[in-house]
mmCIF file of C-alpha atoms in Angstrom:
data_model
loop_
_atom_site.group_PDB
_atom_site.id
_atom_site.type_symbol
_atom_site.label_atom_id
_atom_site.label_comp_id
_atom_site.label_asym_id
_atom_site.label_seq_id
_atom_site.Cartn_x
_atom_site.Cartn_y
_atom_site.Cartn_z
ATOM 1 C CA MET A 9 64.710 -110.417 79.200
ATOM 2 C CA GLN A 10 66.730 -107.205 79.471
ATOM 3 C CA GLN A 11 64.685 -104.022 79.033
ATOM 4 C CA ARG A 12 65.841 -100.476 78.351
ATOM 5 C CA LEU A 13 64.210 -97.563 80.168
ATOM 6 C CA GLY A 14 64.791 -94.103 78.734
ATOM 7 C CA LEU A 15 64.833 -91.025 80.943
ATOM 8 C CA ILE A 16 64.772 -87.387 79.820
ATOM 9 C CA VAL A 17 65.889 -84.962 82.532
ATOM 10 C CA PRO A 18 66.973 -81.336 82.821
ATOM 11 C CA SER A 19 70.730 -81.116 82.325
ATOM 12 C CA SER A 20 71.305 -79.785 85.861
ATOM 13 C CA ASN A 21 69.346 -82.609 87.534
ATOM 14 C CA SER A 22 71.717 -84.817 89.550
ATOM 15 C CA VAL A 23 69.162 -86.765 91.617
ATOM 16 C CA MET A 24 66.594 -88.538 89.456
ATOM 17 C CA GLU A 25 68.834 -90.924 87.562
ATOM 18 C CA VAL A 26 70.613 -91.843 90.814
ATOM 19 C CA ASP A 27 67.265 -92.633 92.472
ATOM 20 C CA PHE A 28 66.332 -94.761 89.478
ATOM 21 C CA TYR A 29 69.673 -96.598 89.440
ATOM 22 C CA ARG A 30 69.225 -97.471 93.104
ATOM 23 C CA HIS A 31 65.729 -98.894 92.711
ATOM 24 C CA LEU A 32 65.559 -100.458 89.258
ATOM 25 C CA PRO A 33 65.860 -104.257 89.078
ATOM 26 C CA ASN A 34 68.883 -105.734 87.326
ATOM 27 C CA SER A 35 66.696 -106.693 84.379
ATOM 28 C CA ILE A 36 66.220 -103.017 83.428
ATOM 29 C CA THR A 37 68.986 -100.720 82.189
ATOM 30 C CA LEU A 38 68.675 -96.938 82.328
ATOM 31 C CA HIS A 39 69.534 -94.619 79.424
ATOM 32 C CA VAL A 40 69.494 -90.876 80.047
ATOM 33 C CA ALA A 41 69.189 -87.838 77.774
ATOM 34 C CA ARG A 42 69.534 -84.295 79.078
ATOM 35 C CA MET A 43 67.734 -81.038 78.209
ATOM 36 C CA TYR A 44 69.672 -77.862 78.941
ATOM 37 C CA LEU A 45 68.283 -76.085 82.009
ATOM 38 C CA ARG A 46 70.030 -73.665 84.341
ATOM 39 C CA ASP A 47 67.194 -71.823 86.068
ATOM 40 C CA THR A 48 64.018 -73.418 87.400
ATOM 41 C CA THR A 49 61.796 -70.575 86.249
ATOM 42 C CA ILE A 50 58.950 -70.308 83.771
ATOM 43 C CA ALA A 51 61.256 -68.767 81.161
ATOM 44 C CA GLY A 52 63.976 -71.353 81.725
ATOM 45 C CA GLU A 53 61.585 -74.281 81.442
ATOM 46 C CA GLU A 54 59.861 -72.872 78.370
ATOM 47 C CA GLU A 55 63.232 -72.641 76.621
ATOM 48 C CA MET A 56 63.998 -76.194 77.733
ATOM 49 C CA LEU A 57 60.727 -77.517 76.315
ATOM 50 C CA ASP A 58 60.863 -75.619 73.035
ATOM 51 C CA SER A 59 64.571 -75.771 72.178
ATOM 52 C CA HIS A 60 66.220 -78.634 74.040
ATOM 53 C CA PHE A 61 63.563 -81.279 74.615
ATOM 54 C CA PRO A 62 63.210 -82.176 70.901
ATOM 55 C CA VAL A 63 66.964 -82.783 70.578
ATOM 56 C CA ALA A 64 67.106 -84.916 73.728
ATOM 57 C CA LEU A 65 64.151 -86.978 72.534
ATOM 58 C CA ARG A 66 65.664 -87.485 69.074
ATOM 59 C CA ASP A 67 68.934 -88.676 70.584
ATOM 60 C CA LEU A 68 67.349 -90.956 73.188
ATOM 61 C CA ALA A 69 65.127 -92.635 70.606
ATOM 62 C CA THR A 70 68.219 -94.090 68.923
ATOM 63 C CA VAL A 71 68.778 -96.472 71.876
ATOM 64 C CA GLU A 72 65.308 -97.933 71.155
ATOM 65 C CA PRO A 73 63.988 -97.958 74.723
ATOM 66 C CA GLN A 74 60.939 -99.966 75.758
ATOM 67 C CA ALA A 75 59.584 -96.897 77.619
ATOM 68 C CA ILE A 76 60.628 -93.298 78.278
ATOM 69 C CA VAL A 77 60.054 -91.180 81.394
ATOM 70 C CA PHE A 78 59.781 -87.412 81.008
ATOM 71 C CA GLY A 79 61.619 -86.545 84.203
ATOM 72 C CA CYS A 80 60.588 -83.032 85.160
ATOM 73 C CA THR A 81 57.537 -82.420 87.343
ATOM 74 C CA SER A 82 57.271 -78.652 86.974
ATOM 75 C CA ALA A 83 57.851 -78.653 83.211
ATOM 76 C CA GLY A 84 55.123 -81.279 82.869
ATOM 77 C CA ALA A 85 52.756 -78.958 84.732
ATOM 78 C CA LEU A 86 54.026 -75.763 83.145
ATOM 79 C CA ARG A 87 51.506 -75.459 80.310
ATOM 80 C CA GLY A 88 48.693 -77.550 81.739
ATOM 81 C CA ASN A 89 47.732 -81.199 81.705
ATOM 82 C CA ALA A 90 46.611 -81.240 78.075
ATOM 83 C CA TYR A 91 50.037 -80.021 76.972
ATOM 84 C CA ASP A 92 51.700 -82.673 79.130
ATOM 85 C CA THR A 93 49.569 -85.328 77.442
ATOM 86 C CA GLU A 94 50.612 -83.981 74.038
ATOM 87 C CA LEU A 95 54.266 -83.991 75.133
ATOM 88 C CA CYS A 96 53.988 -87.679 75.970
ATOM 89 C CA ARG A 97 52.318 -88.353 72.625
ATOM 90 C CA ARG A 98 55.300 -86.727 70.892
ATOM 91 C CA ILE A 99 57.653 -88.960 72.861
ATOM 92 C CA SER A 100 55.679 -92.072 71.933
ATOM 93 C CA ASP A 101 55.449 -91.124 68.262
ATOM 94 C CA THR A 102 59.166 -90.383 67.976
ATOM 95 C CA ALA A 103 60.548 -93.269 70.024
ATOM 96 C CA ARG A 104 57.753 -95.769 69.270
ATOM 97 C CA CYS A 105 57.321 -96.732 72.912
ATOM 98 C CA PRO A 106 55.126 -95.743 75.875
ATOM 99 C CA ALA A 107 55.859 -92.389 77.497
ATOM 100 C CA ILE A 108 55.540 -91.763 81.226
ATOM 101 C CA SER A 109 54.820 -88.279 82.554
ATOM 102 C CA THR A 110 56.154 -87.555 86.022
ATOM 103 C CA VAL A 111 53.370 -85.140 86.959
ATOM 104 C CA ALA A 112 50.656 -87.476 85.635
ATOM 105 C CA SER A 113 52.265 -90.350 87.545
ATOM 106 C CA VAL A 114 52.117 -88.225 90.686
ATOM 107 C CA ARG A 115 48.411 -87.544 90.276
ATOM 108 C CA GLU A 116 47.779 -91.248 89.779
ATOM 109 C CA SER A 117 49.887 -92.151 92.807
ATOM 110 C CA LEU A 118 48.060 -89.654 95.029
ATOM 111 C CA LYS A 119 44.679 -91.025 94.031
ATOM 112 C CA LYS A 120 45.805 -94.637 94.361
ATOM 113 C CA ARG A 121 46.737 -93.915 97.969
ATOM 114 C CA GLY A 122 43.307 -92.460 98.696
ATOM 115 C CA MET A 123 44.345 -88.830 98.919
ATOM 116 C CA GLN A 124 41.905 -86.022 98.212
ATOM 117 C CA ARG A 125 43.165 -83.178 100.426
ATOM 118 C CA VAL A 126 46.892 -82.850 99.800
ATOM 119 C CA ALA A 127 49.741 -80.790 101.236
ATOM 120 C CA VAL A 128 52.511 -80.069 98.720
ATOM 121 C CA VAL A 129 56.139 -79.236 99.467
ATOM 122 C CA THR A 130 58.510 -78.099 96.713
ATOM 123 C CA PRO A 131 61.883 -76.433 96.230
ATOM 124 C CA TYR A 132 60.305 -74.063 93.661
ATOM 125 C CA ILE A 133 59.563 -70.391 93.354
ATOM 126 C CA GLU A 134 55.927 -69.317 93.687
ATOM 127 C CA SER A 135 55.151 -69.083 89.961
ATOM 128 C CA LEU A 136 56.029 -72.753 89.479
ATOM 129 C CA ASN A 137 54.130 -73.747 92.618
ATOM 130 C CA GLU A 138 51.055 -72.213 91.024
ATOM 131 C CA ARG A 139 51.472 -74.455 87.955
ATOM 132 C CA ILE A 140 51.848 -77.556 90.132
ATOM 133 C CA GLN A 141 48.720 -76.657 92.089
ATOM 134 C CA THR A 142 46.737 -76.073 88.900
ATOM 135 C CA SER A 143 47.814 -79.457 87.496
ATOM 136 C CA LEU A 144 46.725 -81.313 90.627
ATOM 137 C CA GLU A 145 43.449 -79.462 91.050
ATOM 138 C CA ALA A 146 42.549 -79.884 87.375
ATOM 139 C CA ASP A 147 42.499 -83.618 88.087
ATOM 140 C CA GLY A 148 40.105 -83.247 91.027
ATOM 141 C CA LEU A 149 42.564 -83.105 93.921
ATOM 142 C CA GLU A 150 42.383 -80.411 96.595
ATOM 143 C CA VAL A 151 45.650 -78.678 97.413
ATOM 144 C CA VAL A 152 45.196 -77.550 101.009
ATOM 145 C CA LEU A 153 48.591 -75.850 101.037
ATOM 146 C CA ILE A 154 51.669 -75.619 98.854
ATOM 147 C CA ALA A 155 54.984 -74.363 100.213
ATOM 148 C CA GLY A 156 58.255 -73.914 98.344
ATOM 149 C CA LEU A 157 61.846 -73.131 99.261
ATOM 150 C CA GLY A 158 62.089 -70.453 96.575
ATOM 151 C CA ILE A 159 65.111 -71.907 94.764
ATOM 152 C CA HIS A 160 65.469 -70.846 91.138
ATOM 153 C CA TYR A 161 68.948 -72.241 90.348
ATOM 154 C CA ASN A 162 68.190 -75.846 89.479
ATOM 155 C CA PHE A 163 71.583 -77.302 90.408
ATOM 156 C CA ALA A 164 71.125 -75.893 93.938
ATOM 157 C CA ILE A 165 67.928 -77.873 94.480
ATOM 158 C CA ALA A 166 69.943 -81.087 94.742
ATOM 159 C CA GLY A 167 72.023 -79.406 97.453
ATOM 160 C CA VAL A 168 69.090 -79.346 99.869
ATOM 161 C CA SER A 169 69.829 -82.166 102.289
ATOM 162 C CA PRO A 170 67.298 -84.847 103.207
ATOM 163 C CA GLU A 171 67.322 -83.523 106.782
ATOM 164 C CA GLU A 172 66.448 -80.025 105.562
ATOM 165 C CA ILE A 173 63.603 -81.441 103.480
ATOM 166 C CA LEU A 174 62.317 -83.404 106.457
ATOM 167 C CA SER A 175 62.443 -80.391 108.777
ATOM 168 C CA PHE A 176 60.814 -78.021 106.278
ATOM 169 C CA THR A 177 58.035 -80.493 105.531
ATOM 170 C CA LEU A 178 57.213 -81.196 109.177
ATOM 171 C CA LYS A 179 57.133 -77.475 109.945
ATOM 172 C CA THR A 180 54.970 -76.753 106.893
ATOM 173 C CA ILE A 181 52.266 -79.318 107.640
ATOM 174 C CA GLU A 182 52.074 -78.787 111.398
ATOM 175 C CA GLY A 183 48.420 -78.481 112.409
ATOM 176 C CA GLN A 184 47.102 -79.121 108.892
ATOM 177 C CA LYS A 185 44.347 -81.646 108.247
ATOM 178 C CA VAL A 186 45.255 -83.459 105.039
ATOM 179 C CA ASP A 187 45.004 -86.959 103.601
ATOM 180 C CA GLY A 188 48.626 -87.100 102.549
ATOM 181 C CA LEU A 189 51.744 -85.302 101.321
ATOM 182 C CA PHE A 190 53.348 -84.716 97.941
ATOM 183 C CA LEU A 191 57.011 -83.699 97.706
ATOM 184 C CA SER A 192 57.531 -82.325 94.213
ATOM 185 C CA CYS A 193 60.630 -82.138 91.981
ATOM 186 C CA THR A 194 62.793 -84.840 90.429
ATOM 187 C CA ASN A 195 65.977 -83.030 91.516
ATOM 188 C CA PHE A 196 64.939 -83.083 95.199
ATOM 189 C CA HIS A 197 66.210 -85.700 97.688
ATOM 190 C CA ALA A 198 62.617 -86.378 98.759
ATOM 191 C CA LEU A 199 62.708 -90.127 98.215
ATOM 192 C CA ASP A 200 65.421 -90.341 100.879
ATOM 193 C CA VAL A 201 63.009 -89.087 103.558
ATOM 194 C CA ARG A 202 59.755 -90.610 102.334
ATOM 195 C CA ASP A 203 59.692 -93.531 104.766
ATOM 196 C CA ARG A 204 60.590 -91.333 107.740
ATOM 197 C CA LEU A 205 57.921 -88.808 106.842
ATOM 198 C CA GLU A 206 55.289 -91.525 106.646
ATOM 199 C CA TYR A 207 56.386 -92.832 110.040
ATOM 200 C CA LEU A 208 56.477 -89.417 111.736
ATOM 201 C CA THR A 209 53.209 -88.088 110.284
ATOM 202 C CA GLY A 210 51.173 -91.283 109.902
ATOM 203 C CA LEU A 211 50.257 -90.040 106.417
ATOM 204 C CA PRO A 212 50.957 -91.484 102.961
ATOM 205 C CA VAL A 213 53.728 -89.624 101.130
ATOM 206 C CA VAL A 214 54.281 -89.394 97.381
ATOM 207 C CA THR A 215 57.449 -88.041 95.749
ATOM 208 C CA SER A 216 58.060 -87.255 92.094
ATOM 209 C CA ASN A 217 60.744 -89.881 91.572
ATOM 210 C CA GLN A 218 58.871 -92.602 93.448
ATOM 211 C CA ALA A 219 55.693 -91.999 91.431
ATOM 212 C CA ALA A 220 57.481 -91.927 88.064
ATOM 213 C CA LEU A 221 59.477 -95.053 88.917
ATOM 214 C CA GLU A 222 56.354 -96.943 90.001
ATOM 215 C CA GLN A 223 54.616 -96.068 86.754
ATOM 216 C CA ALA A 224 57.636 -96.979 84.633
ATOM 217 C CA LEU A 225 57.954 -100.390 86.278
ATOM 218 C CA MET A 226 54.244 -101.021 85.736
ATOM 219 C CA VAL A 227 54.524 -100.127 82.050
ATOM 220 C CA LEU A 228 57.579 -102.317 81.501
ATOM 221 C CA GLU A 229 56.036 -105.219 83.362
ATOM 222 C CA HIS A 230 52.953 -104.968 81.159
ATOM 223 C CA LYS A 231 55.098 -104.895 77.993
ATOM 224 C CA GLU A 232 57.001 -107.999 79.106
ATOM 225 C CA ALA A 233 53.844 -109.955 79.926
#
């Protein structure tokens, strides 16, 4: 049975849908709606959530997907976990299907892999890093360190090469005692270096796109059963 997976992403995100295309089985088709976002800042993401998210959701609902992923980690964390839960409820009510939060999927993936003390690497500016840390710690995780590249132009985040991500991450966690790593952002080529990072560090690694994809596949498998 063919299933339709909806994905809502910032308009300037050029990575997440490609990662999904590459890893979804042939039995699942991907249908993407975009929310205008130029700058990955608190102000930019608040405008995206308040003005552009409702339109993207309305449009995507017309393809009648079996599930929808909200594909922005930092926007999911922006106003706290309760707001993220409410955002997913709005998606479910409008589209009449399960909604998958990227940041909630990350927290679940970290815990499933036995992580308690976590190192976090992001492309973000500090104010967004603070929101990510708050989201993780509100769910009982300990963020030992969080380091960002300080990029505020969202399109530029996708321009950070996998090799640059690998190098920055290894440098950031050197000498740190953690249970695992989280590479945040759906517009970050983190999935491309996940396996190498696990091999080089001996630690479990979670990325935003990997966690959201895992959760989406689990939801769709449950619906099909």
